[in-house]
Short mmCIF file of C-alpha atoms and ligand atoms in Angstrom, two decimals:
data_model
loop_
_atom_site.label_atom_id
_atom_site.label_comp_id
_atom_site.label_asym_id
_atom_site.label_seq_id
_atom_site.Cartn_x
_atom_site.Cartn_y
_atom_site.Cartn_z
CA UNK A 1 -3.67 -27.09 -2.23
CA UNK A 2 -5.90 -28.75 0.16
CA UNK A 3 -6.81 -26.70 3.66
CA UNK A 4 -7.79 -28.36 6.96
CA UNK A 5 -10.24 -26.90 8.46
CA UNK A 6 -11.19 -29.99 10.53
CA UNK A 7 -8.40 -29.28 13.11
CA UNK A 8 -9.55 -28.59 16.35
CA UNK A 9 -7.13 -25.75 17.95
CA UNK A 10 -7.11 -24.69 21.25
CA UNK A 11 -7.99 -21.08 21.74
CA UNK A 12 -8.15 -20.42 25.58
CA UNK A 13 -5.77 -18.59 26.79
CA UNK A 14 -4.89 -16.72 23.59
CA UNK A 15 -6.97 -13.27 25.20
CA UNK A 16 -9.87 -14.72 22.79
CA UNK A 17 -13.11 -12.80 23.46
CA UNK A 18 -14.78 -15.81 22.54
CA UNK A 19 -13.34 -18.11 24.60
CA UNK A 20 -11.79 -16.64 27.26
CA UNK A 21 -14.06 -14.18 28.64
CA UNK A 22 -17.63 -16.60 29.54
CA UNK A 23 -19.91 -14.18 31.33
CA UNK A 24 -21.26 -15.26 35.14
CA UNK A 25 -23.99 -17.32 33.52
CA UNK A 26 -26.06 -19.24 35.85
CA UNK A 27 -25.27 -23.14 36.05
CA UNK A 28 -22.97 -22.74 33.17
CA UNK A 29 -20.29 -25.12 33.30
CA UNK A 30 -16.59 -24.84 32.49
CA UNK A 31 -16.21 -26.19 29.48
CA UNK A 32 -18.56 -23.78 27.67
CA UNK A 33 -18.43 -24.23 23.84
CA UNK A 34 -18.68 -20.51 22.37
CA UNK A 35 -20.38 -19.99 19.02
CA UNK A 36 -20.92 -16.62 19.73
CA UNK A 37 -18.89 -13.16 18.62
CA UNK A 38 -17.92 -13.33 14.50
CA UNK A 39 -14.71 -14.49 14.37
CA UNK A 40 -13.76 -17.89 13.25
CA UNK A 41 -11.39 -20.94 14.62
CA UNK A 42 -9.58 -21.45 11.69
CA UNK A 43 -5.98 -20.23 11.47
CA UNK A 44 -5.73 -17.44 8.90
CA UNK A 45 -4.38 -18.49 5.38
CA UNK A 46 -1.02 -20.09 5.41
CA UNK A 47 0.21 -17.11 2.87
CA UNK A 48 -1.09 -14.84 5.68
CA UNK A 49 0.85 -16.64 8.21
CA UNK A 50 3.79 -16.58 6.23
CA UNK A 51 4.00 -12.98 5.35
CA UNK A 52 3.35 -12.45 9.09
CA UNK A 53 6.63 -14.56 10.31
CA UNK A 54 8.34 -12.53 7.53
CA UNK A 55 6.87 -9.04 8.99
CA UNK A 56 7.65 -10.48 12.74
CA UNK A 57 10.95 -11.75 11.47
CA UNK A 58 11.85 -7.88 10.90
CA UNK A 59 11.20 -7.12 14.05
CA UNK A 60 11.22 -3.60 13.95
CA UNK A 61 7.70 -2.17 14.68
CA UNK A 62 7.62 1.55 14.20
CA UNK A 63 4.75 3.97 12.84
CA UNK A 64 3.32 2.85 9.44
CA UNK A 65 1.98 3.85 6.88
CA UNK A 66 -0.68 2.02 4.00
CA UNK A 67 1.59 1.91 0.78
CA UNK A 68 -0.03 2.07 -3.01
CA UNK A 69 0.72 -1.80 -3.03
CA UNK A 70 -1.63 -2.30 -0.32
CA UNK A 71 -4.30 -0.31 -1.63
CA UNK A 72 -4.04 -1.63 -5.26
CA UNK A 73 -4.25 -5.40 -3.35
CA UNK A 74 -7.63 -4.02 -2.40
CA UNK A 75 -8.78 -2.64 -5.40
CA UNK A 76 -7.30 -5.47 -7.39
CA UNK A 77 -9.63 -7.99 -4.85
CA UNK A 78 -12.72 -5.60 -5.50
CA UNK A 79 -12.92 -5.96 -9.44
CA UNK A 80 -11.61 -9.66 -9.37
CA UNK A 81 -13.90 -11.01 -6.41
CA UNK A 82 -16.94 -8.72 -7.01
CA UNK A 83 -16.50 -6.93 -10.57
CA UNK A 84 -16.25 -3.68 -8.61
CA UNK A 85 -13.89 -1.09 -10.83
CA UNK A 86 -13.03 1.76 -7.98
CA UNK A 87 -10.59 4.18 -8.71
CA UNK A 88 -7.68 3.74 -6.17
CA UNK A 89 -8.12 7.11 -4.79
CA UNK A 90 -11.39 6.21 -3.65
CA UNK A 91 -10.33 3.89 -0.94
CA UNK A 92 -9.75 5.21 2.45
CA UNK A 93 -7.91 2.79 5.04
CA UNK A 94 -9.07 2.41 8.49
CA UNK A 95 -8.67 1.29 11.40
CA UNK A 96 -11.96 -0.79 11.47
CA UNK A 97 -15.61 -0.63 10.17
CA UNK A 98 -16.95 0.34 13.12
CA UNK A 99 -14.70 2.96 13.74
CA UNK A 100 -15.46 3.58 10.02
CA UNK A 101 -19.39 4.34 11.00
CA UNK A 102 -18.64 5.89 13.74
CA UNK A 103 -16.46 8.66 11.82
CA UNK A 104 -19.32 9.08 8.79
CA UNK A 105 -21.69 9.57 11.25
CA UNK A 106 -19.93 12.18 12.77
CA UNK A 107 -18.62 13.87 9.26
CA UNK A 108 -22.16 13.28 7.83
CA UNK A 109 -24.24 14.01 10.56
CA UNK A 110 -25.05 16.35 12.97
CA UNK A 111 -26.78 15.78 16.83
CA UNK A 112 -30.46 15.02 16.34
CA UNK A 113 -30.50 13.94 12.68
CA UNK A 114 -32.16 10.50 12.42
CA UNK A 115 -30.66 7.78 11.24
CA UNK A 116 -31.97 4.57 9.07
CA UNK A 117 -31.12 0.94 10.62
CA UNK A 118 -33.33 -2.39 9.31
CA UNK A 119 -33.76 -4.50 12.74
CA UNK A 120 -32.60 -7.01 13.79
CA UNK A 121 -29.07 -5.84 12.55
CA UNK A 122 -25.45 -5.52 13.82
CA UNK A 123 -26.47 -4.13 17.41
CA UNK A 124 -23.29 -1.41 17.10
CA UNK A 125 -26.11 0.47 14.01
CA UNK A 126 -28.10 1.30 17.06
CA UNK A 127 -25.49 1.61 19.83
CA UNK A 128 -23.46 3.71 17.33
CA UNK A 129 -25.54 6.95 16.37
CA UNK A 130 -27.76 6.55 19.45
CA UNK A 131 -24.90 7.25 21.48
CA UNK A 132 -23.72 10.36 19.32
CA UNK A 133 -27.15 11.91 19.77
CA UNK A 134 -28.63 10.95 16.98
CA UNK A 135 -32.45 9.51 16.57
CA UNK A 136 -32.42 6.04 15.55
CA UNK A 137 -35.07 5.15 13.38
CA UNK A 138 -36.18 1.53 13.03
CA UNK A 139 -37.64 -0.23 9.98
CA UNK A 140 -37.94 -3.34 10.98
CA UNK A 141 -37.07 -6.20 8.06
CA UNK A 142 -39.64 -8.27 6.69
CA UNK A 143 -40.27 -11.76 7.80
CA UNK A 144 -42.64 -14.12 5.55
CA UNK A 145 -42.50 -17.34 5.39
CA UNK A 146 -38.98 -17.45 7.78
CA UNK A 147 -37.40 -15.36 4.92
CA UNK A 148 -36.63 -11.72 5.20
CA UNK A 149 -36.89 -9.04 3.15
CA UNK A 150 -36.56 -5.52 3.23
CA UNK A 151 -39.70 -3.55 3.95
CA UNK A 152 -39.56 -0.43 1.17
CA UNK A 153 -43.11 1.11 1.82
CA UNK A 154 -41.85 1.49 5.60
CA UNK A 155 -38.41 3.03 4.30
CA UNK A 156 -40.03 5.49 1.92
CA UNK A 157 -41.89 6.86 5.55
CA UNK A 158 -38.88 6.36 7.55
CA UNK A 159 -36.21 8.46 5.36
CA UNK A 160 -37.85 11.93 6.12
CA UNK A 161 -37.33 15.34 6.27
CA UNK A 162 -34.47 15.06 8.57
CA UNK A 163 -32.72 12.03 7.51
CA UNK A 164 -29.52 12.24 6.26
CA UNK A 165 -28.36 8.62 6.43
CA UNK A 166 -29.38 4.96 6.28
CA UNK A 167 -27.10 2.31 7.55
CA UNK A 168 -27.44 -0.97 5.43
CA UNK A 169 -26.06 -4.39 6.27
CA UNK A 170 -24.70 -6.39 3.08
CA UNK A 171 -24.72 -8.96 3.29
CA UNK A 172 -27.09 -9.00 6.43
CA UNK A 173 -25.59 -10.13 9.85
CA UNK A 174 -27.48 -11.96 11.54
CA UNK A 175 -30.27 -12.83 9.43
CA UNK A 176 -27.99 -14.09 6.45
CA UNK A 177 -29.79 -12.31 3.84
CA UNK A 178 -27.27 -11.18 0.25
CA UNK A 179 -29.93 -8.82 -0.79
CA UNK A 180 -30.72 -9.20 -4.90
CA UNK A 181 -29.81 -6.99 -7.52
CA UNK A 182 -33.53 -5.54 -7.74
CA UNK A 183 -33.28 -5.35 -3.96
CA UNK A 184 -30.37 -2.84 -4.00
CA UNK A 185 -31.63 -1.01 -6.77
CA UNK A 186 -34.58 -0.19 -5.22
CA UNK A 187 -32.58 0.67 -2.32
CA UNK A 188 -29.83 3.14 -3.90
CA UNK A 189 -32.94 4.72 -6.38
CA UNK A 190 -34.71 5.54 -3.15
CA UNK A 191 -31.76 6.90 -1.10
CA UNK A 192 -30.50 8.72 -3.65
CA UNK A 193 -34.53 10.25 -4.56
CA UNK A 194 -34.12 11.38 -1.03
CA UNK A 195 -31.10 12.65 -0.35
CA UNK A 196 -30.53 10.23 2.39
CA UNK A 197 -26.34 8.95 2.27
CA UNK A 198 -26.06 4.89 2.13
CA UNK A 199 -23.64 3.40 4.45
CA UNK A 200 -23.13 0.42 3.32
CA UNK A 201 -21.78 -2.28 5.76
CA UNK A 202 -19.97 -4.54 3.27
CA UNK A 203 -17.91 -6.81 5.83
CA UNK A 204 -19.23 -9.76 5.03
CA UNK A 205 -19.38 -9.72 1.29
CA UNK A 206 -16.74 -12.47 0.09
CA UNK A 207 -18.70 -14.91 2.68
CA UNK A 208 -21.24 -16.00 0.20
CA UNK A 209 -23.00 -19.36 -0.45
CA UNK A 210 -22.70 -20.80 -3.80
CA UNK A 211 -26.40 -19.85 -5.61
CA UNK A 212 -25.70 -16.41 -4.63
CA UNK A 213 -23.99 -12.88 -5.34
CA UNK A 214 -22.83 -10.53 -3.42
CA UNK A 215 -23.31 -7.12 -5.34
CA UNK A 216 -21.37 -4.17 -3.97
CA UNK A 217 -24.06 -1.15 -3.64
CA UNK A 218 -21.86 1.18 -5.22
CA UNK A 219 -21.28 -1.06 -8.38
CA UNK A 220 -25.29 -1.20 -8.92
CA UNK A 221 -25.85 2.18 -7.95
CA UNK A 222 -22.88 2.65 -11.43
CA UNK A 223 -25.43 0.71 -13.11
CA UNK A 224 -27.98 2.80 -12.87
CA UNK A 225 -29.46 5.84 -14.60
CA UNK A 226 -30.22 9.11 -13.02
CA UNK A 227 -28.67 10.55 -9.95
CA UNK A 228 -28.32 7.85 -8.16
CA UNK A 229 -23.98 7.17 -9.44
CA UNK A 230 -22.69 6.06 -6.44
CA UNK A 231 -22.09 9.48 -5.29
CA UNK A 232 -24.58 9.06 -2.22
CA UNK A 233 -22.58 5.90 -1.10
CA UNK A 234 -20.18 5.17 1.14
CA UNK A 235 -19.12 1.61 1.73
CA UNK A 236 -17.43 -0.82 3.95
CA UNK A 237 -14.99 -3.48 3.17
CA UNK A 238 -12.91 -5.26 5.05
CA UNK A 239 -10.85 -8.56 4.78
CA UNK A 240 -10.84 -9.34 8.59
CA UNK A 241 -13.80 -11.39 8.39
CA UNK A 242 -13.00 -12.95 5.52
CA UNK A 243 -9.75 -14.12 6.29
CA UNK A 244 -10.00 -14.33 10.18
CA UNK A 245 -7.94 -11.34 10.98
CA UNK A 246 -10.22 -9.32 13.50
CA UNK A 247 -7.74 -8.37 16.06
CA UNK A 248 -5.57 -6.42 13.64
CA UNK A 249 -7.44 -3.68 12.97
CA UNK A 250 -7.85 -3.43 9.23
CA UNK A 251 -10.46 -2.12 6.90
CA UNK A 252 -11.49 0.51 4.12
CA UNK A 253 -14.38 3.29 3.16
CA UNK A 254 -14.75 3.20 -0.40
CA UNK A 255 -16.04 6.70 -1.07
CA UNK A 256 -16.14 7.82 -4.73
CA UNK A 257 -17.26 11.70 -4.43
CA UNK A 258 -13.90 14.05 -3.66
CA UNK A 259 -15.54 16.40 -1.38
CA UNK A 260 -17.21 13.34 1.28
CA UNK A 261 -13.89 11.66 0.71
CA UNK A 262 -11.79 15.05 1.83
CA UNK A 263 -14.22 15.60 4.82
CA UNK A 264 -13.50 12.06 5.75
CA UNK A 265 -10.02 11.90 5.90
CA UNK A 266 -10.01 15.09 7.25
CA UNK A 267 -11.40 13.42 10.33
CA UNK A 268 -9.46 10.67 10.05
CA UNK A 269 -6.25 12.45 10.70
CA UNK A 270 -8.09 14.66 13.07
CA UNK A 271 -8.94 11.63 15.24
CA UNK A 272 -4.92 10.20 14.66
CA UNK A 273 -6.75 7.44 13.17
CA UNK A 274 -4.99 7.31 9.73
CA UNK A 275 -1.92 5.35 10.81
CA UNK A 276 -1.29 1.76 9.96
CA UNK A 277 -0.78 -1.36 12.10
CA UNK A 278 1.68 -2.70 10.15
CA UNK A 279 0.79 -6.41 11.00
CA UNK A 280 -2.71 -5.40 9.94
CA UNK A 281 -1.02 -4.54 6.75
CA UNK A 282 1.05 -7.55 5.91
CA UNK A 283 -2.01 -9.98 7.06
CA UNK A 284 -4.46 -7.76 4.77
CA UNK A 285 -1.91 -7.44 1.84
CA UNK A 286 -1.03 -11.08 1.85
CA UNK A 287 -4.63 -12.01 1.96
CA UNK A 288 -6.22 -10.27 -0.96
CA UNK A 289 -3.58 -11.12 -2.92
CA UNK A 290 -3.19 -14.56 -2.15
CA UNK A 291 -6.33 -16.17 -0.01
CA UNK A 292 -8.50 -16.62 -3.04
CA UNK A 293 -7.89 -20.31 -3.10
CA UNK A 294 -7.97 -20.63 0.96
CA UNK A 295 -11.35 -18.24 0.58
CA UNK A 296 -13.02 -21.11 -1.69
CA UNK A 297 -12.34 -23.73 0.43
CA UNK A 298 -13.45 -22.18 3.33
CA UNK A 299 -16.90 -21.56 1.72
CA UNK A 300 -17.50 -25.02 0.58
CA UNK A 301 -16.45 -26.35 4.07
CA UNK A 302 -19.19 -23.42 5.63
CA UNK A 303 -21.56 -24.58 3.04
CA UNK A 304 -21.21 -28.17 5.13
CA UNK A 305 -21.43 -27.01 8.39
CA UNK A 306 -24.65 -25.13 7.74
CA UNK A 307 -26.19 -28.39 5.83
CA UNK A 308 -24.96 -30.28 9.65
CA UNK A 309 -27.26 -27.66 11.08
CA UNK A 310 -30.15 -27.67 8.92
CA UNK A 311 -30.44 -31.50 9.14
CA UNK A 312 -29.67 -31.99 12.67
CA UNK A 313 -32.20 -29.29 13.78
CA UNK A 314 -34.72 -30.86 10.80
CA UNK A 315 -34.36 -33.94 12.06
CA UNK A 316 -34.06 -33.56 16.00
CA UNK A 317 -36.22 -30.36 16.63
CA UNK A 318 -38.58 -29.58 13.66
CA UNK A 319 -39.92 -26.45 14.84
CA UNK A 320 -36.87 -24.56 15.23
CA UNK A 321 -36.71 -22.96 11.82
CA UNK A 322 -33.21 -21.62 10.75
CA UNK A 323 -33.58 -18.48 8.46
CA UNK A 324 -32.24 -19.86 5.06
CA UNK A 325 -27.74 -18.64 5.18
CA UNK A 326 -27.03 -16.98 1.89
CA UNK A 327 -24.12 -15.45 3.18
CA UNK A 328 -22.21 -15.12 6.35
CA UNK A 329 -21.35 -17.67 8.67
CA UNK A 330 -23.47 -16.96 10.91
CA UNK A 331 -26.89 -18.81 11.10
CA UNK A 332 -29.95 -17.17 12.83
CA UNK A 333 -32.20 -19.98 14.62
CA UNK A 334 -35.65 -19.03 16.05
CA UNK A 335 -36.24 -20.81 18.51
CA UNK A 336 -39.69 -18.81 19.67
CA UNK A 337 -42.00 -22.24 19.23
CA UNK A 338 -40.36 -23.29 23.01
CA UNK A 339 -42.39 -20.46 24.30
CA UNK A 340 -39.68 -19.69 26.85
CA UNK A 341 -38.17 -16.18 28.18
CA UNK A 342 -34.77 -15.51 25.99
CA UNK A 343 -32.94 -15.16 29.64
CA UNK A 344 -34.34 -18.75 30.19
CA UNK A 345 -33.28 -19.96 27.13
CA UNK A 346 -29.80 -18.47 27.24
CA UNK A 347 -28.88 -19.87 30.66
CA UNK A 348 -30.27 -23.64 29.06
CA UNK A 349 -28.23 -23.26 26.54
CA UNK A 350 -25.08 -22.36 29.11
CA UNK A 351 -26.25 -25.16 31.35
CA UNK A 352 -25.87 -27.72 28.47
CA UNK A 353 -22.54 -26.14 27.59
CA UNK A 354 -23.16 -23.72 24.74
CA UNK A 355 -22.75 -20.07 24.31
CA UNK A 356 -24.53 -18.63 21.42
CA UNK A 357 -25.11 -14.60 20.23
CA UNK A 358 -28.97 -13.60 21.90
CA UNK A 359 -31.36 -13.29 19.28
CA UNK A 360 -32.45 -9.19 21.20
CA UNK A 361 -28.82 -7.77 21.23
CA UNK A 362 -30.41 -7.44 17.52
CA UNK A 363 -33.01 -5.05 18.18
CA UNK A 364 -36.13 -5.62 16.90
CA UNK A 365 -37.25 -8.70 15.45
CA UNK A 366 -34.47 -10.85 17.52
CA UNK A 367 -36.81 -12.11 20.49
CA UNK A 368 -36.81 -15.55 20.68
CA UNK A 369 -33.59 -16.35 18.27
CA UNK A 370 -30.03 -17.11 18.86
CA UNK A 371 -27.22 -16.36 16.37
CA UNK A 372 -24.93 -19.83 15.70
CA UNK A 373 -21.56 -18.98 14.73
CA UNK A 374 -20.85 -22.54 12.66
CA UNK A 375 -17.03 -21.01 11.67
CA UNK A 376 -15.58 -24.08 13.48
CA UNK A 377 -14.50 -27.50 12.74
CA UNK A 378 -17.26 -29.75 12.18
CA UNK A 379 -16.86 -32.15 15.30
CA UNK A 380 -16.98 -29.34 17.62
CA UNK A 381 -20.14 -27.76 15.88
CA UNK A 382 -21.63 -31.60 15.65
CA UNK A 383 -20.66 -31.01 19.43
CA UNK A 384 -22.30 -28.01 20.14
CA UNK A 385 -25.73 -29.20 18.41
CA UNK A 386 -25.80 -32.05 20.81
CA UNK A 387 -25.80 -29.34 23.65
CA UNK A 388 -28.02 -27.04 21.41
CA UNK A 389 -30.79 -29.47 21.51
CA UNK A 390 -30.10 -31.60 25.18
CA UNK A 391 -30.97 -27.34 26.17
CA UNK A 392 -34.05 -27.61 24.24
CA UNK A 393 -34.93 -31.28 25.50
CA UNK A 394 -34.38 -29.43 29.17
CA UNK A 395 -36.81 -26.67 28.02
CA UNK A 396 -39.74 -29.02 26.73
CA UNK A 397 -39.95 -31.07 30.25
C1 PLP B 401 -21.87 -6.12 9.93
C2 PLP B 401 -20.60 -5.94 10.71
N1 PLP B 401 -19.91 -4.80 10.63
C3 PLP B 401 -18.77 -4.60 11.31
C4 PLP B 401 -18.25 -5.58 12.14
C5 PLP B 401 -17.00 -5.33 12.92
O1 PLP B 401 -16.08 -4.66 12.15
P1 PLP B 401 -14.69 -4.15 12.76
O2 PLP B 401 -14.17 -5.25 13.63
O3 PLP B 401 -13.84 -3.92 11.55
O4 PLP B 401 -14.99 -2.89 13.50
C6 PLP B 401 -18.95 -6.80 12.26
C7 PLP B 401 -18.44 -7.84 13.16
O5 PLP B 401 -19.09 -8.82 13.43
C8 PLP B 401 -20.14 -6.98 11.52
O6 PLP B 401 -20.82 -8.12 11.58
#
């Protein structure tokens, strides 16, 4: 079956936070092109579609609840996709991965605790425990050579006494990292040495570039000898990214020990956060168990887009280095060389018609970049490279 992702489909007026909500920006113009927030402008897979028609069809909309079908679709995707074997108990639904943080911070916890994050990441990792009260400690990723890496002499000082958690991003939004087997090895040994839980962020992992593997921390931490079983982990999956589906609130913790699992769900119910939206269900259902084909077509069309971008940028504006995409579709452009403040270079880039993701809403490490969402059809990201680099032409004068 062949997909189209070159379709260009309107999206205004459809309450899209991309599209329809263009901050006061000064000089921007109307027609801003947004390649900002993760979500895509592809229509979801057509057996998604169709299993939502069927679900509309219904039309009866009452409370939900996740049925054993749905969370064997999950587990099923998990082993098949990734080679992850999880027992089914082990996966908790809910209603999103942020509010999945959110609640493991609080269960796992307590005010004044610090808390690991590797800058520039996901700006809710900050915004998150900072605003529960607890310390947010920063170490920063590695960048040599416009490649990053994780910095593990800094994270043996930064998981201290009072650590009980590190929050990982896997693969990395926005710098586009899929961390290596000996990577996450080191990681888990060193979390689990400690004491420290791993929260790992595993949204993105089916959005993967061919040359590279997405490896599920808990499925190396099984790997490995010692105390380090997987125990200490708590991860995040979700197929809303994958498939497109972010407005209906899907998601899962895949927690393998009992007693962190109990205290979660605990909460969960505690904070009425348990129930299903039942058109989150359908879509996710549908989607693991049928989007496999969709999934690999999307990725080779991605795998396009982000060549457009590397050769455009190569060719028309050599010193704005793009940090090498191994997974995500989200590309992470430093665009420091123009020597300009990032306010200057964000109302350019509006002026010419482009809305991109500010490098600093990163933390750490993101002065001077943008984020590039390139989940669109190829004209309109040819498009929005044109504007990209009439902004930078504006900047060098
Ligand atoms: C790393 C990461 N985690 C979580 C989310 C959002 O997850 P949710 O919409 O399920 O809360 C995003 C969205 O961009 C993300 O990039």
């Amino acid at each position: 079956m062949t997909f189209n992702f070159d379709e260009l489909i309107e999206r205004r007026d459809t309450n899209s936070v991309k599209w329809d909500f263009p901050p006061p920006v000064a000089g921007a113009t109307g027609s801003v092109l947004p390649l900002w927030v993760a979500d895509m402008d592809f229509r979801a897979p057509p057996a998604v579609l169709d299993a939502l028609k069927a679900r509309v069809e219904h039309g009866i909309f009452g409370y939900a609840r996740h049925t054993p079908s749905y969370i064997e679709s999950i587990r099923a995707w998990l082993d098949r996709r990734h080679g992850w074997r999880v027992e089914s108990e082990w996966i908790v639904p809910i209603p999103g991965v942020v509010p999945g943080i959110r609640l493991a911070l609080d269960v796992f916890t307590a005010p004044g605790d610090r808390v690991v994050i590797q800058p520039p990441v996901y700006h809710p990792f900050r915004i998150v425990p900072f605003e529960s009260g607890r310390v947010v400690v920063e170490n920063p990723l590695l960048r040599t050579g416009g490649r990053y890496e994780i910095d593990f002499e800094g994270l043996e000082r930064a998981i201290g006494e009072e650590t009980r958690l590190v929050v990982f991003c896997s693969p990395h939004n926005p710098v586009g990292r899929v961390w290596r087997r000996d990577e996450l090895e080191r990681l888990v040994e060193l979390c689990a040495r400690r004491g420290a839980l791993l929260l790992s962020d595993e949204i993105h992992c089916d959005l993967v570039m061919s040359g590279h593997v997405h490896r599920p921390a808990g499925l190396v931490a099984a790997g490995l000898s010692g105390p380090s079983g997987g125990d200490g982990i708590v991860t995040f999956v979700s197929p809303t990214k994958t498939f497109n589906l972010a407005s209906l609130s899907a998601g899962a913790a895949v927690i393998p020990d009992p007693e962190k699992r109990r205290r979660f769900k605990r909460r969960l119910t505690q904070e009425r956060a348990e129930s299903a939206n039942v058109l989150g269900l359908a879509a996710s259902e549908a989607a693991y168990r049928h989007g496999a084909p969709w999934l690999d077509a999307l990725l080779a069309y991605l795998e396009g887009n982000y060549r457009l971008l590397v050769e455009r940028l190569a060719r028309e504006a050599p010193d704005l280095a793009v940090a090498p995409l191994e997974g995500t579709y989200l590309a992470w452009v430093d665009f420091s060389s123009l020597k300009v403040a990032d306010r200057e270079l964000k109302e350019a880039l509006f002026r010419a018609g482009v809305w991109l993701e500010d490098g600093p809403k990163y933390g750490t490490g993101g002065e001077g970049f943008q984020r590039v969402n390139i989940a669109c059809p190829r004209a309109r990201l040819d498009e929005a490279l044109t504007r990209i680099l009439a902004a930078v032409a504006s900047l060098r004068r």
